[in-house]
Amino acid sequence: MVQHRPGTAAVAKRNEYNIIGADVPDETLFKGDLLVASLSAPPRTVNSIYYYDDTGSRLFERLCEEETYYLFRTEKEILTQHATSIADITGPIPLVELGSGNAEKTRLLIDAYVKAYGQTSYAAVDINHSILERAAENILSVTSDLDFLGIVGTYQTGLAQAANLIGPKLLVCLGSTMGNMHDDELHNLLLEARSALSPGDYFLVGIDLDKETEILEAAYNNQTAILTNLCVLQHLNWRFSGDFDLFKFRHVAFHNKSLHRMESHLEAMQDQLINLQKLKFSFQLEQGEMIRTEIMRKVDLHAFHDVFIEYNFRSVQHWTDSNQWYAVSLFQLAAESTELESKPPMEKML
Ligand SMILES: C[S@@+](CC[C@H](N)C(=O)[O-])C[C@H]1O[C@@H](n2cnc3c(N)ncnc32)[C@H](O)[C@@H]1O
């Protein structure tokens, strides 16, 4: 059983699960002032967190089943083959996952830990409450030797949870979720992970690799991807009493080769004035103007590892699929701390 520092949450009993954080006010997770700032002037953007209300989370699960969305099945294939090796390397250890989603792939990892070491502790952290219920049901339907704790919160909540665990731990971030982070977000997350973890702790990251435009663009232009993108506007409408008309936008997703990423946008099909009543904010969109809703980094694996090294993580081992489309990398926080230059080293990946 994992030990917690005094005053922190205890995990659920065997065969039961606990989800905490549901009472945290939504405004602390979905910050309206940041949204207003990002929509106020071109290039207008919406943080990808707005993909994940209940509808968006369901749609993401559907996207994972799309034939052209190779990411899910490729990462699953890697974990199916190598989960046991990962468990062998780390030894018995509690897991904390950032942005767990329905944890369908994490189940493979947990299964390997339970088989190797028996009772295992797993904290799943996600911004969406309903997906955590599905994660719990998913995992506990196949494994009972698990202390499952769901935490509704941000990645920072997850890092605080990891910091509260005494002893070695494994931080997990799958689904190429780190690829959705902008330079500053990624820089902050790696800095925060470095302080939350102790030397010797592990960090397992799943990341999508750069590849042919045709394959990439097919993954993000199927029917579910289009619907998922448009539903961001529906999310903004209900959360902030907005008046986006979904029929006045079109989905655009393309490979930005020079920045090594896919980008999803919503293009205004006519001039329009948008109001977000709860934020007391309105703005004018011209026909043809785009709102960027998500970036999806497509990295060179060595360059990606070099970035982690800058934050004091050493690469322990990585696993890829036979096409070299996707990678799962295991890092470990090194003992002595390197001095980080003030500028985030993300350009290393470009
Ligand atoms: C790309 S999905 C990956 C889900 C899952 N890890 C997988 O591999 O299928 C990203 C997940 O992170 C969650 N998420 C997005 N932004 C978040 C944030 N700022 N803090 C916590 N969770 C977040 C979403 O709700 C979603 O479940």
Short mmCIF file of C-alpha atoms and ligand atoms in Angstrom, two decimals:
data_model
loop_
_atom_site.label_atom_id
_atom_site.label_comp_id
_atom_site.label_asym_id
_atom_site.label_seq_id
_atom_site.Cartn_x
_atom_site.Cartn_y
_atom_site.Cartn_z
CA MET A 1 0.00 0.00 0.00
CA VAL A 2 1.30 3.42 -0.96
CA GLN A 3 2.05 5.89 1.80
CA HIS A 4 0.79 9.45 1.56
CA ARG A 5 2.10 12.46 3.37
CA PRO A 6 -0.16 13.44 6.28
CA GLY A 7 -3.30 15.29 5.25
CA THR A 8 -3.42 14.04 1.66
CA ALA A 9 -6.04 11.82 0.07
CA ALA A 10 -6.20 8.12 0.84
CA VAL A 11 -6.83 5.68 -2.01
CA ALA A 12 -9.98 3.59 -2.39
CA LYS A 13 -10.58 0.18 -0.85
CA ARG A 14 -10.08 -3.01 -2.84
CA ASN A 15 -12.66 -3.41 -5.65
CA GLU A 16 -14.03 0.05 -5.04
CA TYR A 17 -13.04 3.33 -6.45
CA ASN A 18 -12.95 6.86 -5.36
CA ILE A 19 -13.07 9.99 -7.50
CA ILE A 20 -12.06 13.18 -5.77
CA GLY A 21 -11.98 16.77 -6.96
CA ALA A 22 -15.50 16.77 -8.41
CA ASP A 23 -16.29 19.67 -6.06
CA VAL A 24 -13.47 21.87 -7.40
CA PRO A 25 -15.13 24.89 -9.05
CA ASP A 26 -15.07 24.63 -12.82
CA GLU A 27 -13.73 28.19 -13.10
CA THR A 28 -10.44 27.06 -11.59
CA LEU A 29 -10.04 24.45 -14.33
CA PHE A 30 -11.48 26.28 -17.34
CA LYS A 31 -10.19 29.81 -16.95
CA GLY A 32 -12.36 32.34 -18.78
CA ASP A 33 -9.79 35.15 -18.62
CA LEU A 34 -7.24 33.02 -20.48
CA LEU A 35 -9.84 32.17 -23.11
CA VAL A 36 -10.67 35.85 -23.60
CA ALA A 37 -6.97 36.67 -23.99
CA SER A 38 -6.47 33.92 -26.57
CA LEU A 39 -9.53 34.95 -28.62
CA SER A 40 -9.04 38.69 -28.45
CA ALA A 41 -6.77 39.16 -31.46
CA PRO A 42 -5.51 37.14 -34.42
CA PRO A 43 -4.06 34.55 -34.45
CA ARG A 44 -7.04 33.49 -32.34
CA THR A 45 -6.73 30.24 -30.43
CA VAL A 46 -8.72 28.09 -28.01
CA ASN A 47 -6.82 25.85 -25.58
CA SER A 48 -7.30 22.16 -26.38
CA ILE A 49 -8.71 21.65 -22.88
CA TYR A 50 -12.04 22.76 -24.44
CA TYR A 51 -12.17 19.53 -26.45
CA TYR A 52 -12.92 17.65 -23.26
CA ASP A 53 -16.41 18.18 -21.94
CA ASP A 54 -18.59 15.04 -21.67
CA THR A 55 -19.47 15.09 -25.38
CA GLY A 56 -15.88 15.77 -26.41
CA SER A 57 -14.57 12.94 -24.24
CA ARG A 58 -17.04 10.53 -25.85
CA LEU A 59 -16.02 11.78 -29.27
CA PHE A 60 -12.34 11.30 -28.46
CA GLU A 61 -13.09 7.67 -27.59
CA ARG A 62 -14.84 7.34 -30.95
CA LEU A 63 -11.93 8.99 -32.74
CA CYS A 64 -9.63 6.33 -31.29
CA GLU A 65 -11.66 3.72 -33.19
CA GLU A 66 -11.38 5.51 -36.56
CA GLU A 67 -9.42 3.52 -39.13
CA THR A 68 -7.21 6.47 -40.08
CA TYR A 69 -6.51 7.48 -36.44
CA TYR A 70 -3.48 5.22 -36.09
CA LEU A 71 -2.25 6.77 -32.80
CA PHE A 72 -4.46 4.79 -30.42
CA ARG A 73 -3.94 1.33 -31.89
CA THR A 74 -0.21 1.92 -32.43
CA GLU A 75 0.42 2.94 -28.84
CA LYS A 76 -1.76 0.05 -27.69
CA GLU A 77 0.33 -2.35 -29.79
CA ILE A 78 3.54 -1.02 -28.21
CA LEU A 79 2.15 -1.35 -24.69
CA THR A 80 0.79 -4.83 -25.41
CA GLN A 81 4.29 -5.92 -26.35
CA HIS A 82 6.33 -4.02 -23.79
CA ALA A 83 4.28 -3.37 -20.65
CA THR A 84 6.01 -6.28 -18.91
CA SER A 85 9.46 -4.85 -19.72
CA ILE A 86 8.41 -1.46 -18.33
CA ALA A 87 7.24 -3.09 -15.10
CA ASP A 88 10.48 -5.11 -14.94
CA ILE A 89 12.60 -1.98 -15.25
CA THR A 90 10.80 0.13 -12.65
CA GLY A 91 10.02 -2.63 -10.14
CA PRO A 92 6.89 -2.33 -7.94
CA ILE A 93 5.86 1.30 -7.99
CA PRO A 94 2.68 3.43 -7.78
CA LEU A 95 1.47 5.04 -11.01
CA VAL A 96 0.10 8.56 -11.49
CA GLU A 97 -1.31 9.35 -14.92
CA LEU A 98 -1.78 12.83 -16.38
CA GLY A 99 -4.80 13.11 -18.71
CA SER A 100 -5.72 9.43 -18.29
CA GLY A 101 -8.84 9.52 -20.46
CA ASN A 102 -10.62 6.15 -20.23
CA ALA A 103 -7.27 4.48 -19.42
CA GLU A 104 -7.89 1.74 -21.92
CA LYS A 105 -4.20 1.50 -22.81
CA THR A 106 -3.02 2.10 -19.25
CA ARG A 107 -4.96 -1.04 -18.37
CA LEU A 108 -2.25 -3.04 -20.19
CA LEU A 109 0.42 -1.40 -18.09
CA ILE A 110 -1.46 -1.91 -14.85
CA ASP A 111 -2.10 -5.51 -15.72
CA ALA A 112 1.67 -6.05 -16.08
CA TYR A 113 2.32 -4.47 -12.67
CA VAL A 114 -0.41 -6.48 -10.97
CA LYS A 115 0.83 -9.73 -12.54
CA ALA A 116 4.42 -9.01 -11.53
CA TYR A 117 3.92 -7.47 -8.11
CA GLY A 118 0.31 -7.93 -6.93
CA GLN A 119 -1.57 -5.04 -5.37
CA THR A 120 -0.77 -1.84 -7.28
CA SER A 121 -1.74 1.78 -6.75
CA TYR A 122 -2.91 3.96 -9.64
CA ALA A 123 -4.09 7.58 -9.61
CA ALA A 124 -5.79 8.74 -12.81
CA VAL A 125 -6.00 12.50 -13.26
CA ASP A 126 -8.23 14.10 -15.87
CA ILE A 127 -10.09 17.34 -16.40
CA ASN A 128 -13.27 15.40 -17.25
CA HIS A 129 -15.15 13.64 -14.46
CA SER A 130 -17.20 11.27 -16.63
CA ILE A 131 -14.14 9.84 -18.36
CA LEU A 132 -12.62 8.99 -14.96
CA GLU A 133 -15.69 6.89 -14.17
CA ARG A 134 -15.16 4.99 -17.40
CA ALA A 135 -11.44 4.63 -16.58
CA ALA A 136 -12.31 3.11 -13.18
CA GLU A 137 -14.89 0.73 -14.65
CA ASN A 138 -12.56 -0.24 -17.48
CA ILE A 139 -9.68 -1.12 -15.24
CA LEU A 140 -11.50 -2.62 -12.28
CA SER A 141 -13.49 -4.90 -14.59
CA VAL A 142 -10.28 -6.80 -15.36
CA THR A 143 -8.10 -6.20 -12.30
CA SER A 144 -9.21 -6.25 -8.71
CA ASP A 145 -5.73 -5.98 -7.17
CA LEU A 146 -5.72 -2.26 -7.66
CA ASP A 147 -6.08 0.81 -5.50
CA PHE A 148 -7.71 3.19 -7.95
CA LEU A 149 -8.00 6.88 -7.26
CA GLY A 150 -9.58 9.19 -9.81
CA ILE A 151 -8.77 12.89 -9.51
CA VAL A 152 -10.70 15.55 -11.40
CA GLY A 153 -8.13 18.23 -12.06
CA THR A 154 -5.41 19.61 -14.27
CA TYR A 155 -1.97 18.23 -15.02
CA GLN A 156 -0.74 20.39 -12.12
CA THR A 157 -3.17 18.56 -9.80
CA GLY A 158 -1.63 15.31 -11.00
CA LEU A 159 1.89 16.53 -10.35
CA ALA A 160 0.89 17.62 -6.84
CA GLN A 161 -0.48 14.10 -6.28
CA ALA A 162 2.82 12.60 -7.45
CA ALA A 163 4.76 14.94 -5.17
CA ASN A 164 2.67 13.71 -2.22
CA LEU A 165 3.61 10.09 -2.72
CA ILE A 166 6.47 8.89 -0.59
CA GLY A 167 8.99 6.66 -2.35
CA PRO A 168 9.66 5.84 -6.01
CA LYS A 169 6.83 6.46 -8.46
CA LEU A 170 5.97 6.32 -12.16
CA LEU A 171 4.40 9.35 -13.81
CA VAL A 172 2.56 8.43 -17.01
CA CYS A 173 1.41 10.60 -19.92
CA LEU A 174 0.08 8.64 -22.91
CA GLY A 175 -1.89 9.42 -26.06
CA SER A 176 0.65 11.98 -27.35
CA THR A 177 -0.96 14.39 -24.89
CA MET A 178 2.33 16.25 -24.45
CA GLY A 179 2.20 16.88 -28.19
CA ASN A 180 -0.84 19.10 -27.64
CA MET A 181 1.13 21.47 -25.42
CA HIS A 182 2.51 24.75 -26.68
CA ASP A 183 6.17 25.56 -25.96
CA ASP A 184 5.40 27.42 -22.73
CA GLU A 185 2.98 24.76 -21.47
CA LEU A 186 5.48 22.00 -22.20
CA HIS A 187 8.30 23.96 -20.59
CA ASN A 188 6.23 24.57 -17.44
CA LEU A 189 5.04 20.97 -17.27
CA LEU A 190 8.59 19.62 -17.51
CA LEU A 191 9.83 22.09 -14.91
CA GLU A 192 6.94 21.16 -12.59
CA ALA A 193 7.49 17.44 -13.19
CA ARG A 194 11.15 17.91 -12.31
CA SER A 195 10.21 19.47 -8.98
CA ALA A 196 7.35 17.07 -8.21
CA LEU A 197 9.49 13.97 -8.75
CA SER A 198 12.54 12.81 -6.82
CA PRO A 199 15.76 11.51 -8.34
CA GLY A 200 15.18 7.94 -9.52
CA ASP A 201 11.45 8.45 -10.20
CA TYR A 202 10.24 7.42 -13.67
CA PHE A 203 8.26 9.26 -16.34
CA LEU A 204 6.63 7.24 -19.15
CA VAL A 205 5.60 9.29 -22.19
CA GLY A 206 3.78 8.24 -25.37
CA ILE A 207 4.49 10.55 -28.32
CA ASP A 208 3.62 10.59 -32.01
CA LEU A 209 6.53 10.74 -34.48
CA ASP A 210 6.81 12.83 -37.65
CA LYS A 211 5.72 11.06 -40.81
CA GLU A 212 4.21 11.53 -44.29
CA THR A 213 1.66 14.34 -44.64
CA GLU A 214 -0.89 12.01 -46.19
CA ILE A 215 -0.99 9.71 -43.15
CA LEU A 216 -1.09 12.61 -40.71
CA GLU A 217 -3.81 14.55 -42.49
CA ALA A 218 -5.99 11.43 -42.83
CA ALA A 219 -5.85 10.92 -39.05
CA TYR A 220 -7.30 14.37 -38.34
CA ASN A 221 -9.77 14.78 -41.20
CA ASN A 222 -12.12 11.84 -40.68
CA GLN A 223 -15.79 12.38 -39.76
CA THR A 224 -15.22 12.04 -36.02
CA ALA A 225 -12.26 14.44 -36.05
CA ILE A 226 -14.41 17.03 -37.85
CA LEU A 227 -17.26 16.64 -35.37
CA THR A 228 -14.89 16.72 -32.39
CA ASN A 229 -13.40 20.00 -33.59
CA LEU A 230 -16.79 21.65 -34.17
CA CYS A 231 -17.97 20.50 -30.74
CA VAL A 232 -15.37 22.78 -29.15
CA LEU A 233 -17.73 25.63 -30.10
CA GLN A 234 -20.68 23.82 -28.54
CA HIS A 235 -18.62 23.44 -25.35
CA LEU A 236 -17.83 27.17 -25.31
CA ASN A 237 -21.51 27.95 -25.90
CA TRP A 238 -22.77 26.01 -22.87
CA ARG A 239 -19.92 26.88 -20.56
CA PHE A 240 -19.87 30.60 -21.27
CA SER A 241 -23.39 31.23 -22.71
CA GLY A 242 -21.94 31.76 -26.14
CA ASP A 243 -23.64 32.11 -29.52
CA PHE A 244 -21.24 30.37 -31.90
CA ASP A 245 -23.28 28.98 -34.81
CA LEU A 246 -21.61 25.68 -35.71
CA PHE A 247 -23.01 25.88 -39.25
CA LYS A 248 -20.99 29.03 -39.89
CA PHE A 249 -17.65 27.26 -39.39
CA ARG A 250 -15.68 24.66 -41.26
CA HIS A 251 -13.04 22.26 -39.94
CA VAL A 252 -9.51 22.67 -41.31
CA ALA A 253 -6.63 20.37 -40.27
CA PHE A 254 -3.25 20.41 -41.99
CA HIS A 255 0.34 19.35 -41.58
CA ASN A 256 2.54 22.32 -40.70
CA LYS A 257 5.79 20.75 -41.84
CA SER A 258 8.12 23.53 -40.75
CA LEU A 259 6.78 23.46 -37.18
CA HIS A 260 6.60 19.63 -37.12
CA ARG A 261 2.98 19.51 -36.11
CA MET A 262 -0.59 19.02 -37.25
CA GLU A 263 -2.92 21.92 -36.57
CA SER A 264 -6.70 21.91 -36.23
CA HIS A 265 -8.58 25.12 -36.95
CA LEU A 266 -12.16 26.31 -37.36
CA GLU A 267 -12.59 28.68 -40.28
CA ALA A 268 -15.38 31.30 -40.24
CA MET A 269 -17.45 30.88 -43.41
CA GLN A 270 -18.90 34.40 -43.13
CA ASP A 271 -18.37 37.63 -41.19
CA GLN A 272 -19.90 37.29 -37.74
CA LEU A 273 -20.01 38.77 -34.25
CA ILE A 274 -19.51 36.29 -31.41
CA ASN A 275 -20.72 36.89 -27.84
CA LEU A 276 -19.65 34.93 -24.79
CA GLN A 277 -22.13 36.37 -22.32
CA LYS A 278 -20.75 34.90 -19.09
CA LEU A 279 -17.34 36.35 -19.91
CA LYS A 280 -18.81 39.72 -21.00
CA PHE A 281 -16.76 39.33 -24.14
CA SER A 282 -17.55 39.73 -27.81
CA PHE A 283 -15.40 39.75 -30.91
CA GLN A 284 -15.77 40.11 -34.66
CA LEU A 285 -14.67 37.37 -37.04
CA GLU A 286 -14.10 38.07 -40.72
CA GLN A 287 -14.97 35.50 -43.37
CA GLY A 288 -11.97 33.18 -43.84
CA GLU A 289 -10.52 33.90 -40.39
CA MET A 290 -9.35 30.86 -38.47
CA ILE A 291 -9.50 29.94 -34.80
CA ARG A 292 -6.79 27.41 -33.97
CA THR A 293 -8.19 24.77 -31.63
CA GLU A 294 -5.31 22.33 -31.26
CA ILE A 295 -1.72 21.55 -32.17
CA MET A 296 -0.47 17.99 -32.34
CA ARG A 297 3.33 17.80 -32.34
CA LYS A 298 4.93 15.18 -34.57
CA VAL A 299 8.41 14.86 -33.18
CA ASP A 300 11.80 13.49 -34.07
CA LEU A 301 12.40 11.02 -31.23
CA HIS A 302 16.02 11.97 -30.58
CA ALA A 303 15.21 15.67 -30.53
CA PHE A 304 12.35 14.94 -28.12
CA HIS A 305 14.70 13.03 -25.82
CA ASP A 306 17.20 15.91 -25.99
CA VAL A 307 14.53 18.25 -24.64
CA PHE A 308 13.88 15.93 -21.68
CA ILE A 309 17.61 15.78 -20.96
CA GLU A 310 17.60 19.59 -20.58
CA TYR A 311 15.11 19.11 -17.71
CA ASN A 312 17.30 16.54 -16.01
CA PHE A 313 15.49 13.43 -17.27
CA ARG A 314 17.68 10.67 -18.67
CA SER A 315 16.26 8.37 -21.30
CA VAL A 316 16.15 4.81 -19.91
CA GLN A 317 14.61 2.97 -22.86
CA HIS A 318 12.12 3.55 -25.64
CA TRP A 319 9.90 1.32 -27.71
CA THR A 320 8.45 1.98 -31.17
CA ASP A 321 6.13 0.11 -33.54
CA SER A 322 7.42 -1.61 -36.68
CA ASN A 323 6.59 1.45 -38.86
CA GLN A 324 8.37 3.82 -36.45
CA TRP A 325 5.18 5.88 -36.31
CA TYR A 326 4.92 6.22 -32.56
CA ALA A 327 7.14 5.91 -29.50
CA VAL A 328 6.75 5.16 -25.81
CA SER A 329 9.77 6.49 -23.89
CA LEU A 330 10.74 5.78 -20.32
CA PHE A 331 12.69 8.55 -18.58
CA GLN A 332 14.18 8.72 -15.11
CA LEU A 333 14.92 11.85 -13.12
CA ALA A 334 18.69 12.12 -12.72
CA ALA A 335 20.37 12.71 -9.39
CA GLU A 336 22.20 15.94 -9.99
CA SER A 337 20.34 18.89 -11.35
CA THR A 338 21.46 20.62 -14.54
CA GLU A 339 21.05 24.38 -14.76
CA LEU A 340 18.33 25.19 -17.29
CA GLU A 341 18.84 28.12 -19.64
CA SER A 342 16.13 30.75 -19.23
CA LYS A 343 14.79 30.08 -22.72
CA PRO A 344 12.74 26.89 -23.16
CA PRO A 345 14.75 24.54 -25.41
CA MET A 346 11.74 23.54 -27.52
CA GLU A 347 13.36 24.71 -30.77
CA LYS A 348 15.52 21.59 -30.41
CA MET A 349 12.52 19.68 -31.66
CA LEU A 350 12.19 21.75 -34.85
C1 LIG B 1 -5.26 13.22 -26.03
S1 LIG B 1 -6.33 12.69 -24.74
C2 LIG B 1 -5.44 11.25 -24.18
C3 LIG B 1 -6.25 10.36 -23.31
C4 LIG B 1 -5.53 9.06 -22.87
N1 LIG B 1 -4.32 9.35 -22.12
C5 LIG B 1 -5.20 8.20 -24.07
O1 LIG B 1 -4.02 7.97 -24.31
O2 LIG B 1 -6.13 7.74 -24.75
C6 LIG B 1 -5.97 13.90 -23.49
C7 LIG B 1 -6.67 13.67 -22.15
O3 LIG B 1 -6.22 14.69 -21.25
C8 LIG B 1 -7.31 15.35 -20.63
N2 LIG B 1 -6.91 16.75 -20.47
C9 LIG B 1 -6.83 17.71 -21.42
N3 LIG B 1 -6.33 18.86 -20.91
C10 LIG B 1 -6.10 18.60 -19.60
C11 LIG B 1 -5.56 19.39 -18.52
N4 LIG B 1 -5.15 20.65 -18.72
N5 LIG B 1 -5.43 18.81 -17.32
C12 LIG B 1 -5.84 17.50 -17.12
N6 LIG B 1 -6.35 16.72 -18.09
C13 LIG B 1 -6.47 17.27 -19.32
C14 LIG B 1 -8.49 15.15 -21.54
O4 LIG B 1 -9.72 15.17 -20.85
C15 LIG B 1 -8.18 13.81 -22.20
O5 LIG B 1 -8.77 12.74 -21.49
#
